[in-house]
Amino acid sequence: MSADIRDGVLRVSIPGHFSPSQERQWVERMVERMSAKYFARPAVDDDAAASALQGRAQALARQYLGGRGVPSTIGWVTNQTTRWASATPAHRSIRLSHRLQGMPEWVVDYVILHEMAHLIEPSHNAVFWDLLSAYPSTETAKAFLDGAAFAAHRNLTGTPGEF
């Protein structure tokens, strides 16, 4: 298994016997590592942003999770290019990809709630999805993010009708 950058393109080599799931996981991991190493950007997070995100998480937890799932830390990061966010239940921390900035608030709220639900239930089982059932925009936000990911992975830009 290896990764290198050739002609500005990240190339990840993996064994042919990997399952699609293993392939996806390995590629995601290598994209994050290589992006952090070679394409580092200035930190997005500062005290005011962190404080605002913490307040937002607390309000969302009160409204939709019965006050549960509030992270100890939450902040914007620039090294997550294949995920919208991630949570570490052991540390009660949440990291939000800078790619979410500028998206509608209800989409970012869904992502924050999704990660807070992981602080309560780590897996994507029925208990996890039940935690998110109170948020009215869950399905719409998931569809929005799927569309954004589809466009990003295919380098689609512009407005509808321009393609």
CSV table of C-alpha atoms in Angstrom, one decimal:
chain,number,residue,atom,x,y,z
A,1,MET,CA,0.0,0.0,0.0
A,2,SER,CA,1.4,3.4,-0.9
A,3,ALA,CA,0.4,6.9,-1.9
A,4,ASP,CA,2.3,9.5,-3.8
A,5,ILE,CA,1.5,12.7,-5.8
A,6,ARG,CA,2.3,12.6,-9.5
A,7,ASP,CA,1.5,15.6,-11.8
A,8,GLY,CA,-0.6,17.1,-9.0
A,9,VAL,CA,-2.8,14.0,-8.6
A,10,LEU,CA,-2.8,11.8,-5.5
A,11,ARG,CA,-2.4,8.2,-6.5
A,12,VAL,CA,-3.1,5.5,-3.9
A,13,SER,CA,-2.0,2.0,-4.6
A,14,ILE,CA,-3.7,-0.9,-2.7
A,15,PRO,CA,-3.8,-4.7,-3.1
A,16,GLY,CA,-6.3,-6.0,-5.6
A,17,HIS,CA,-7.8,-8.4,-3.1
A,18,PHE,CA,-9.2,-5.5,-1.0
A,19,SER,CA,-13.0,-5.4,-0.6
A,20,PRO,CA,-14.7,-2.2,-1.8
A,21,SER,CA,-15.2,-1.2,1.8
A,22,GLN,CA,-11.5,-1.8,2.6
A,23,GLU,CA,-10.6,0.2,-0.5
A,24,ARG,CA,-12.8,3.1,0.5
A,25,GLN,CA,-11.4,3.2,4.0
A,26,TRP,CA,-7.7,3.0,2.9
A,27,VAL,CA,-8.2,5.7,0.2
A,28,GLU,CA,-10.0,8.0,2.7
A,29,ARG,CA,-7.2,7.6,5.2
A,30,MET,CA,-4.5,8.3,2.7
A,31,VAL,CA,-6.2,11.3,1.2
A,32,GLU,CA,-6.5,12.8,4.7
A,33,ARG,CA,-2.9,12.1,5.5
A,34,MET,CA,-1.5,13.4,2.3
A,35,SER,CA,-3.7,16.4,2.3
A,36,ALA,CA,-2.6,17.3,5.8
A,37,LYS,CA,1.0,16.8,4.9
A,38,TYR,CA,1.2,18.5,1.5
A,39,PHE,CA,-1.8,20.8,1.3
A,40,ALA,CA,-1.9,22.3,4.7
A,41,ARG,CA,-3.8,25.5,5.0
A,42,PRO,CA,-3.8,28.1,7.7
A,43,ALA,CA,-5.9,27.0,10.7
A,44,VAL,CA,-9.5,27.9,10.5
A,45,ASP,CA,-10.3,27.6,14.1
A,46,ASP,CA,-9.9,30.4,16.6
A,47,ASP,CA,-11.3,31.1,20.1
A,48,ALA,CA,-14.3,33.0,18.9
A,49,ALA,CA,-15.2,30.3,16.3
A,50,ALA,CA,-14.7,27.5,18.8
A,51,SER,CA,-16.9,29.3,21.4
A,52,ALA,CA,-19.6,29.9,18.8
A,53,LEU,CA,-19.5,26.2,17.7
A,54,GLN,CA,-19.6,25.1,21.4
A,55,GLY,CA,-22.7,27.2,22.0
A,56,ARG,CA,-24.4,26.0,18.8
A,57,ALA,CA,-23.7,22.3,19.9
A,58,GLN,CA,-25.2,22.9,23.3
A,59,ALA,CA,-28.3,24.5,21.9
A,60,LEU,CA,-28.8,21.7,19.4
A,61,ALA,CA,-28.2,19.1,22.1
A,62,ARG,CA,-30.9,20.7,24.3
A,63,GLN,CA,-33.4,21.0,21.5
A,64,TYR,CA,-32.9,17.6,19.8
A,65,LEU,CA,-30.9,15.2,22.0
A,66,GLY,CA,-32.3,15.9,25.5
A,67,GLY,CA,-29.2,17.7,26.4
A,68,ARG,CA,-27.0,14.7,25.7
A,69,GLY,CA,-24.0,14.4,23.4
A,70,VAL,CA,-22.4,17.8,24.0
A,71,PRO,CA,-18.8,17.6,23.0
A,72,SER,CA,-15.9,18.7,25.2
A,73,THR,CA,-14.3,20.3,22.1
A,74,ILE,CA,-15.6,21.1,18.7
A,75,GLY,CA,-13.8,23.0,15.9
A,76,TRP,CA,-13.2,23.5,12.2
A,77,VAL,CA,-10.3,21.6,10.6
A,78,THR,CA,-8.7,21.8,7.2
A,79,ASN,CA,-7.3,18.2,7.0
A,80,GLN,CA,-10.6,16.4,6.5
A,81,THR,CA,-11.2,16.2,2.7
A,82,THR,CA,-13.1,13.0,2.4
A,83,ARG,CA,-15.4,13.3,5.4
A,84,TRP,CA,-17.8,16.1,6.4
A,85,ALA,CA,-16.9,15.7,10.1
A,86,SER,CA,-15.6,13.1,12.6
A,87,ALA,CA,-16.1,12.4,16.3
A,88,THR,CA,-14.0,10.7,18.9
A,89,PRO,CA,-16.3,9.5,21.7
A,90,ALA,CA,-13.4,8.7,24.0
A,91,HIS,CA,-12.3,12.3,24.0
A,92,ARG,CA,-15.8,13.7,23.4
A,93,SER,CA,-14.4,15.8,20.5
A,94,ILE,CA,-15.9,16.8,17.2
A,95,ARG,CA,-14.0,18.0,14.1
A,96,LEU,CA,-15.9,19.7,11.3
A,97,SER,CA,-14.4,19.9,7.8
A,98,HIS,CA,-13.9,23.5,6.6
A,99,ARG,CA,-15.7,22.4,3.4
A,100,LEU,CA,-19.0,22.8,5.4
A,101,GLN,CA,-18.4,26.5,5.8
A,102,GLY,CA,-20.8,28.4,3.6
A,103,MET,CA,-23.3,25.6,3.5
A,104,PRO,CA,-26.8,26.2,4.8
A,105,GLU,CA,-27.1,26.4,8.6
A,106,TRP,CA,-29.6,23.5,8.7
A,107,VAL,CA,-27.0,21.3,6.9
A,108,VAL,CA,-24.2,22.2,9.3
A,109,ASP,CA,-26.6,21.7,12.2
A,110,TYR,CA,-27.4,18.2,10.9
A,111,VAL,CA,-23.7,17.4,10.7
A,112,ILE,CA,-23.1,18.6,14.3
A,113,LEU,CA,-26.1,16.6,15.5
A,114,HIS,CA,-24.8,13.5,13.6
A,115,GLU,CA,-21.5,13.7,15.3
A,116,MET,CA,-23.0,14.4,18.7
A,117,ALA,CA,-25.2,11.3,18.2
A,118,HIS,CA,-21.9,9.4,17.7
A,119,LEU,CA,-20.8,10.6,21.2
A,120,ILE,CA,-23.9,8.8,22.5
A,121,GLU,CA,-23.9,5.8,20.2
A,122,PRO,CA,-20.8,5.2,18.2
A,123,SER,CA,-22.2,3.0,15.4
A,124,HIS,CA,-24.8,3.7,12.7
A,125,ASN,CA,-27.4,1.4,14.2
A,126,ALA,CA,-31.1,1.9,14.9
A,127,VAL,CA,-30.4,3.6,18.2
A,128,PHE,CA,-28.1,6.1,16.5
A,129,TRP,CA,-30.7,6.9,13.8
A,130,ASP,CA,-33.4,7.2,16.4
A,131,LEU,CA,-31.4,9.9,18.1
A,132,LEU,CA,-31.5,12.0,14.9
A,133,SER,CA,-35.2,11.4,14.3
A,134,ALA,CA,-36.2,14.6,16.2
A,135,TYR,CA,-34.3,16.8,13.7
A,136,PRO,CA,-36.7,17.6,11.0
A,137,SER,CA,-34.1,18.2,8.3
A,138,THR,CA,-32.1,15.0,8.6
A,139,GLU,CA,-33.1,13.4,5.3
A,140,THR,CA,-32.9,16.7,3.4
A,141,ALA,CA,-29.5,17.5,4.8
A,142,LYS,CA,-28.3,14.0,4.0
A,143,ALA,CA,-29.5,14.5,0.4
A,144,PHE,CA,-27.8,17.9,0.2
A,145,LEU,CA,-24.5,16.5,1.4
A,146,ASP,CA,-24.8,13.5,-1.0
A,147,GLY,CA,-25.3,16.0,-3.9
A,148,ALA,CA,-22.4,18.2,-2.7
A,149,ALA,CA,-20.1,15.1,-2.5
A,150,PHE,CA,-21.2,13.9,-5.9
A,151,ALA,CA,-20.4,17.3,-7.4
A,152,ALA,CA,-17.1,17.6,-5.6
A,153,HIS,CA,-15.9,14.1,-6.6
A,154,ARG,CA,-16.7,14.8,-10.3
A,155,ASN,CA,-15.3,18.4,-10.3
A,156,LEU,CA,-18.7,19.8,-11.3
A,157,THR,CA,-19.0,23.5,-10.9
A,158,GLY,CA,-21.3,26.2,-12.1
A,159,THR,CA,-25.1,26.5,-12.0
A,160,PRO,CA,-27.6,23.9,-13.2
A,161,GLY,CA,-28.0,24.0,-17.0
A,162,GLU,CA,-24.3,24.9,-17.6
A,163,PHE,CA,-23.1,21.3,-17.9
